[in-house]
């Protein structure tokens, strides 16, 4: 009888894992990084890909809205470039100095005795730098990033078995003959009754694709039914909900379709979801010995 009572007192928590987006979720949009990223992407399109400046805004919006990220869209419509070079150009000149250590968020994260994992479309270098600037590098078990879902960086398929294991169904769409034909996405949407169904597929795997989220969960051994997903993007929230995740929209006070919770700031975590602390008697997980997150992360 005593054992039954003890079991009832220390029940299994509702969530086994907390899955966090990175940019504009763990720090506010007001930091200025998002606007700097947009400017750098536009500069890359003009200076590196030779796209006419007059087309940049319309093309960028169409690529982002239809493919999840501008990079994914650029690769889909036929532009060939090195992923690492792109990330270096887009993230290498960001105002990281605007990010400051966040001891309040650090304390909140470390007080939660469940797995905590980062899931971002950004590259590994950027993710590590942001976490370091925020003072959160040892608060997470691992990082799921661009390299996690897109381990193939060359135009040809690698013979490495680990690379082959992670290949996605659309990973082999690179043109092999001379300069590839660029798909006119602006012209496509100018045609009457044309929608996204006729668009070329992208070799890049990223949110908000449901298959990308499912792949990330598979790689990290995460059960969506016992996971809380924190995101600032409504479409990512909705995709996460469709694959079974419990969802938290960060940056908004009102819930939207697909969001189980909403909070204006990640700092309101305890007030918005107090049930996360209902099982304080469960042994606390300590990541203090992990070191830099990526060293034991899911990026390898």
GROMACS .gro file of C-alpha atoms in nm:
model
  300
    1UNK     CA    1   0.000   0.000   0.000
    2UNK     CA    2   0.280   0.241   0.088
    3UNK     CA    3   0.444   0.176  -0.246
    4UNK     CA    4   0.119   0.254  -0.427
    5UNK     CA    5   0.088   0.583  -0.241
    6UNK     CA    6   0.449   0.669  -0.323
    7UNK     CA    7   0.383   0.592  -0.689
    8UNK     CA    8   0.086   0.825  -0.690
    9UNK     CA    9   0.292   1.101  -0.529
   10UNK     CA   10   0.571   1.081  -0.786
   11UNK     CA   11   0.390   1.016  -1.112
   12UNK     CA   12   0.552   1.021  -1.452
   13UNK     CA   13   0.556   1.379  -1.590
   14UNK     CA   14   0.336   1.464  -1.890
   15UNK     CA   15   0.636   1.553  -2.106
   16UNK     CA   16   0.959   1.362  -2.165
   17UNK     CA   17   1.116   1.630  -2.384
   18UNK     CA   18   1.105   2.003  -2.448
   19UNK     CA   19   1.192   2.090  -2.810
   20UNK     CA   20   1.295   2.452  -2.867
   21UNK     CA   21   1.332   2.658  -3.180
   22UNK     CA   22   1.629   2.895  -3.152
   23UNK     CA   23   1.602   3.230  -3.330
   24UNK     CA   24   1.329   3.470  -3.210
   25UNK     CA   25   1.219   3.205  -2.961
   26UNK     CA   26   1.499   3.194  -2.702
   27UNK     CA   27   1.564   3.565  -2.756
   28UNK     CA   28   1.328   3.845  -2.867
   29UNK     CA   29   1.269   3.965  -3.222
   30UNK     CA   30   1.375   4.310  -3.103
   31UNK     CA   31   1.739   4.192  -3.092
   32UNK     CA   32   1.767   4.286  -3.458
   33UNK     CA   33   1.916   3.957  -3.577
   34UNK     CA   34   1.615   3.867  -3.792
   35UNK     CA   35   1.624   4.194  -3.987
   36UNK     CA   36   2.002   4.156  -4.032
   37UNK     CA   37   1.954   3.800  -4.164
   38UNK     CA   38   1.700   3.926  -4.418
   39UNK     CA   39   1.937   4.200  -4.536
   40UNK     CA   40   2.226   3.953  -4.568
   41UNK     CA   41   2.012   3.707  -4.765
   42UNK     CA   42   1.912   3.980  -5.006
   43UNK     CA   43   2.275   4.086  -5.045
   44UNK     CA   44   2.374   3.726  -5.116
   45UNK     CA   45   2.106   3.693  -5.384
   46UNK     CA   46   2.231   4.010  -5.556
   47UNK     CA   47   2.609   3.980  -5.512
   48UNK     CA   48   2.661   3.604  -5.526
   49UNK     CA   49   2.377   3.480  -5.746
   50UNK     CA   50   2.338   3.781  -5.975
   51UNK     CA   51   1.966   3.822  -5.919
   52UNK     CA   52   1.826   4.160  -6.024
   53UNK     CA   53   1.771   4.385  -5.725
   54UNK     CA   54   1.421   4.478  -5.846
   55UNK     CA   55   1.315   4.112  -5.811
   56UNK     CA   56   1.464   4.045  -5.469
   57UNK     CA   57   1.168   4.133  -5.246
   58UNK     CA   58   0.902   3.948  -5.447
   59UNK     CA   59   1.125   3.648  -5.512
   60UNK     CA   60   1.239   3.627  -5.151
   61UNK     CA   61   0.882   3.633  -5.021
   62UNK     CA   62   0.770   3.362  -5.263
   63UNK     CA   63   1.068   3.140  -5.184
   64UNK     CA   64   1.027   3.176  -4.808
   65UNK     CA   65   0.650   3.125  -4.812
   66UNK     CA   66   0.660   2.819  -5.040
   67UNK     CA   67   0.977   2.643  -4.926
   68UNK     CA   68   1.022   2.726  -4.559
   69UNK     CA   69   1.355   2.906  -4.604
   70UNK     CA   70   1.492   3.125  -4.881
   71UNK     CA   71   1.789   2.889  -4.918
   72UNK     CA   72   1.558   2.591  -4.977
   73UNK     CA   73   1.371   2.790  -5.239
   74UNK     CA   74   1.682   2.909  -5.419
   75UNK     CA   75   1.808   2.552  -5.450
   76UNK     CA   76   1.465   2.437  -5.571
   77UNK     CA   77   1.444   2.684  -5.857
   78UNK     CA   78   1.791   2.599  -5.986
   79UNK     CA   79   2.059   2.807  -5.813
   80UNK     CA   80   2.370   2.608  -5.722
   81UNK     CA   81   2.584   2.725  -5.431
   82UNK     CA   82   2.775   2.589  -5.135
   83UNK     CA   83   2.565   2.565  -4.820
   84UNK     CA   84   2.854   2.655  -4.589
   85UNK     CA   85   2.937   2.963  -4.796
   86UNK     CA   86   2.574   3.072  -4.786
   87UNK     CA   87   2.553   3.032  -4.409
   88UNK     CA   88   2.885   3.209  -4.360
   89UNK     CA   89   2.766   3.505  -4.567
   90UNK     CA   90   2.420   3.525  -4.407
   91UNK     CA   91   2.522   3.465  -4.044
   92UNK     CA   92   2.883   3.577  -4.041
   93UNK     CA   93   2.799   3.946  -4.019
   94UNK     CA   94   2.514   3.937  -3.769
   95UNK     CA   95   2.508   4.172  -3.467
   96UNK     CA   96   2.564   3.893  -3.215
   97UNK     CA   97   2.675   4.158  -2.966
   98UNK     CA   98   2.303   4.243  -2.927
   99UNK     CA   99   2.254   3.910  -2.749
  100UNK     CA  100   2.335   3.915  -2.378
  101UNK     CA  101   2.358   3.639  -2.116
  102UNK     CA  102   2.012   3.548  -1.991
  103UNK     CA  103   2.042   3.417  -1.633
  104UNK     CA  104   1.663   3.415  -1.585
  105UNK     CA  105   1.604   3.184  -1.879
  106UNK     CA  106   1.905   2.974  -1.783
  107UNK     CA  107   1.761   2.920  -1.435
  108UNK     CA  108   1.421   2.828  -1.578
  109UNK     CA  109   1.569   2.574  -1.818
  110UNK     CA  110   1.795   2.412  -1.562
  111UNK     CA  111   1.506   2.380  -1.316
  112UNK     CA  112   1.319   2.153  -1.559
  113UNK     CA  113   1.422   1.788  -1.511
  114UNK     CA  114   1.339   1.666  -1.864
  115UNK     CA  115   1.528   1.643  -2.192
  116UNK     CA  116   1.574   1.976  -2.368
  117UNK     CA  117   1.673   1.987  -2.736
  118UNK     CA  118   1.724   2.270  -2.987
  119UNK     CA  119   1.561   2.234  -3.330
  120UNK     CA  120   1.659   2.507  -3.577
  121UNK     CA  121   1.678   2.552  -3.954
  122UNK     CA  122   2.003   2.745  -3.901
  123UNK     CA  123   2.352   2.599  -3.930
  124UNK     CA  124   2.556   2.456  -3.644
  125UNK     CA  125   2.802   2.747  -3.615
  126UNK     CA  126   2.520   2.998  -3.576
  127UNK     CA  127   2.334   2.783  -3.322
  128UNK     CA  128   2.642   2.742  -3.102
  129UNK     CA  129   2.722   3.113  -3.119
  130UNK     CA  130   2.370   3.217  -3.018
  131UNK     CA  131   2.356   2.974  -2.727
  132UNK     CA  132   2.699   3.090  -2.611
  133UNK     CA  133   2.599   3.457  -2.626
  134UNK     CA  134   2.285   3.381  -2.423
  135UNK     CA  135   2.481   3.176  -2.170
  136UNK     CA  136   2.267   2.869  -2.245
  137UNK     CA  137   2.525   2.640  -2.410
  138UNK     CA  138   2.503   2.377  -2.134
  139UNK     CA  139   2.123   2.384  -2.093
  140UNK     CA  140   2.043   2.149  -2.382
  141UNK     CA  141   2.111   1.786  -2.450
  142UNK     CA  142   2.164   1.845  -2.819
  143UNK     CA  143   2.111   2.054  -3.132
  144UNK     CA  144   1.913   1.950  -3.438
  145UNK     CA  145   2.021   2.195  -3.708
  146UNK     CA  146   2.067   2.232  -4.084
  147UNK     CA  147   2.355   1.984  -4.094
  148UNK     CA  148   2.152   1.726  -3.901
  149UNK     CA  149   1.883   1.703  -4.167
  150UNK     CA  150   2.108   1.790  -4.463
  151UNK     CA  151   2.435   1.597  -4.415
  152UNK     CA  152   2.514   1.592  -4.790
  153UNK     CA  153   2.688   1.914  -4.896
  154UNK     CA  154   2.825   1.803  -5.233
  155UNK     CA  155   2.647   1.776  -5.567
  156UNK     CA  156   2.726   1.404  -5.581
  157UNK     CA  157   2.599   1.145  -5.336
  158UNK     CA  158   2.858   1.034  -5.083
  159UNK     CA  159   2.966   0.674  -5.049
  160UNK     CA  160   2.972   0.718  -4.672
  161UNK     CA  161   2.709   0.491  -4.517
  162UNK     CA  162   2.619   0.748  -4.252
  163UNK     CA  163   2.543   1.003  -4.525
  164UNK     CA  164   2.331   0.756  -4.721
  165UNK     CA  165   2.128   0.676  -4.411
  166UNK     CA  166   2.017   1.038  -4.377
  167UNK     CA  167   1.930   1.101  -4.744
  168UNK     CA  168   1.585   1.249  -4.799
  169UNK     CA  169   1.350   1.157  -5.082
  170UNK     CA  170   1.420   1.484  -5.268
  171UNK     CA  171   1.795   1.494  -5.207
  172UNK     CA  172   1.910   1.419  -5.562
  173UNK     CA  173   1.766   1.707  -5.766
  174UNK     CA  174   2.093   1.888  -5.856
  175UNK     CA  175   2.142   1.953  -6.227
  176UNK     CA  176   2.456   1.799  -6.376
  177UNK     CA  177   2.481   1.972  -6.713
  178UNK     CA  178   2.638   2.316  -6.740
  179UNK     CA  179   2.432   2.604  -6.606
  180UNK     CA  180   2.091   2.484  -6.493
  181UNK     CA  181   1.772   2.650  -6.609
  182UNK     CA  182   1.638   2.884  -6.342
  183UNK     CA  183   1.269   2.836  -6.272
  184UNK     CA  184   1.081   3.168  -6.291
  185UNK     CA  185   0.887   3.156  -5.966
  186UNK     CA  186   0.762   3.515  -6.001
  187UNK     CA  187   0.632   3.443  -6.351
  188UNK     CA  188   0.477   3.119  -6.228
  189UNK     CA  189   0.260   3.296  -5.972
  190UNK     CA  190   0.169   3.568  -6.222
  191UNK     CA  191  -0.015   3.307  -6.427
  192UNK     CA  192  -0.387   3.267  -6.349
  193UNK     CA  193  -0.479   2.969  -6.131
  194UNK     CA  194  -0.115   2.872  -6.072
  195UNK     CA  195  -0.033   2.752  -5.722
  196UNK     CA  196   0.238   2.574  -5.530
  197UNK     CA  197   0.153   2.233  -5.681
  198UNK     CA  198   0.354   2.307  -5.995
  199UNK     CA  199   0.669   2.421  -5.816
  200UNK     CA  200   0.996   2.223  -5.837
  201UNK     CA  201   1.099   2.030  -5.528
  202UNK     CA  202   1.388   2.136  -5.308
  203UNK     CA  203   1.679   1.916  -5.199
  204UNK     CA  204   1.687   2.102  -4.864
  205UNK     CA  205   1.509   1.944  -4.567
  206UNK     CA  206   1.377   2.203  -4.321
  207UNK     CA  207   1.083   2.322  -4.114
  208UNK     CA  208   0.791   2.365  -4.168
  209UNK     CA  209   0.794   2.042  -4.371
  210UNK     CA  210   0.618   1.772  -4.171
  211UNK     CA  211   0.862   1.513  -4.304
  212UNK     CA  212   1.152   1.729  -4.177
  213UNK     CA  213   1.000   1.746  -3.830
  214UNK     CA  214   0.931   1.373  -3.829
  215UNK     CA  215   1.290   1.305  -3.937
  216UNK     CA  216   1.424   1.526  -3.660
  217UNK     CA  217   1.214   1.343  -3.402
  218UNK     CA  218   1.335   1.008  -3.536
  219UNK     CA  219   1.702   1.110  -3.526
  220UNK     CA  220   1.673   1.238  -3.167
  221UNK     CA  221   1.455   0.948  -3.045
  222UNK     CA  222   1.179   1.190  -2.944
  223UNK     CA  223   0.819   1.079  -2.889
  224UNK     CA  224   0.600   1.361  -3.025
  225UNK     CA  225   0.310   1.267  -2.801
  226UNK     CA  226   0.522   1.338  -2.494
  227UNK     CA  227   0.704   1.646  -2.626
  228UNK     CA  228   0.636   2.018  -2.594
  229UNK     CA  229   0.745   2.217  -2.902
  230UNK     CA  230   0.834   2.588  -2.859
  231UNK     CA  231   0.828   2.804  -3.176
  232UNK     CA  232   0.777   3.164  -3.285
  233UNK     CA  233   0.657   3.057  -3.631
  234UNK     CA  234   0.284   2.987  -3.668
  235UNK     CA  235   0.334   2.759  -3.968
  236UNK     CA  236   0.601   2.558  -3.784
  237UNK     CA  237   0.367   2.528  -3.487
  238UNK     CA  238   0.089   2.400  -3.710
  239UNK     CA  239   0.317   2.147  -3.882
  240UNK     CA  240   0.439   2.030  -3.542
  241UNK     CA  241   0.082   1.985  -3.425
  242UNK     CA  242   0.000   1.775  -3.729
  243UNK     CA  243   0.280   1.530  -3.646
  244UNK     CA  244   0.156   1.494  -3.288
  245UNK     CA  245   0.362   1.745  -3.090
  246UNK     CA  246   0.220   1.957  -2.809
  247UNK     CA  247   0.286   2.316  -2.911
  248UNK     CA  248   0.375   2.654  -2.759
  249UNK     CA  249   0.365   2.971  -2.970
  250UNK     CA  250   0.630   3.212  -2.842
  251UNK     CA  251   0.609   3.587  -2.907
  252UNK     CA  252   0.229   3.609  -2.911
  253UNK     CA  253  -0.016   3.633  -2.622
  254UNK     CA  254  -0.308   3.483  -2.816
  255UNK     CA  255  -0.325   3.121  -2.925
  256UNK     CA  256  -0.369   3.038  -3.293
  257UNK     CA  257  -0.490   2.722  -3.462
  258UNK     CA  258  -0.240   2.448  -3.380
  259UNK     CA  259  -0.104   2.608  -3.064
  260UNK     CA  260  -0.182   2.453  -2.726
  261UNK     CA  261  -0.020   2.744  -2.541
  262UNK     CA  262   0.091   3.098  -2.624
  263UNK     CA  263   0.328   3.331  -2.442
  264UNK     CA  264   0.465   3.673  -2.529
  265UNK     CA  265   0.812   3.579  -2.408
  266UNK     CA  266   0.993   3.258  -2.324
  267UNK     CA  267   1.050   3.416  -1.983
  268UNK     CA  268   0.681   3.356  -1.903
  269UNK     CA  269   0.737   2.982  -1.918
  270UNK     CA  270   0.655   2.913  -1.553
  271UNK     CA  271   0.341   3.128  -1.557
  272UNK     CA  272   0.212   2.991  -1.889
  273UNK     CA  273   0.281   2.621  -1.824
  274UNK     CA  274   0.304   2.571  -1.446
  275UNK     CA  275   0.239   2.197  -1.483
  276UNK     CA  276   0.598   2.156  -1.602
  277UNK     CA  277   0.704   2.203  -1.240
  278UNK     CA  278   0.443   1.974  -1.086
  279UNK     CA  279   0.689   1.686  -1.068
  280UNK     CA  280   0.970   1.861  -0.885
  281UNK     CA  281   1.026   1.548  -0.676
  282UNK     CA  282   1.154   1.364  -0.981
  283UNK     CA  283   1.532   1.353  -0.984
  284UNK     CA  284   1.673   1.659  -1.157
  285UNK     CA  285   1.865   1.608  -1.477
  286UNK     CA  286   2.201   1.783  -1.464
  287UNK     CA  287   2.375   1.882  -1.788
  288UNK     CA  288   2.656   2.073  -1.619
  289UNK     CA  289   2.915   1.823  -1.735
  290UNK     CA  290   2.812   1.827  -2.099
  291UNK     CA  291   3.030   2.119  -2.208
  292UNK     CA  292   2.961   2.286  -2.542
  293UNK     CA  293   2.625   2.161  -2.660
  294UNK     CA  294   2.728   2.040  -3.004
  295UNK     CA  295   3.001   1.815  -2.863
  296UNK     CA  296   2.734   1.574  -2.744
  297UNK     CA  297   2.463   1.697  -2.976
  298UNK     CA  298   2.248   1.535  -3.237
  299UNK     CA  299   2.436   1.719  -3.511
  300UNK     CA  300   2.698   1.445  -3.543
   0.00000   0.00000   0.00000
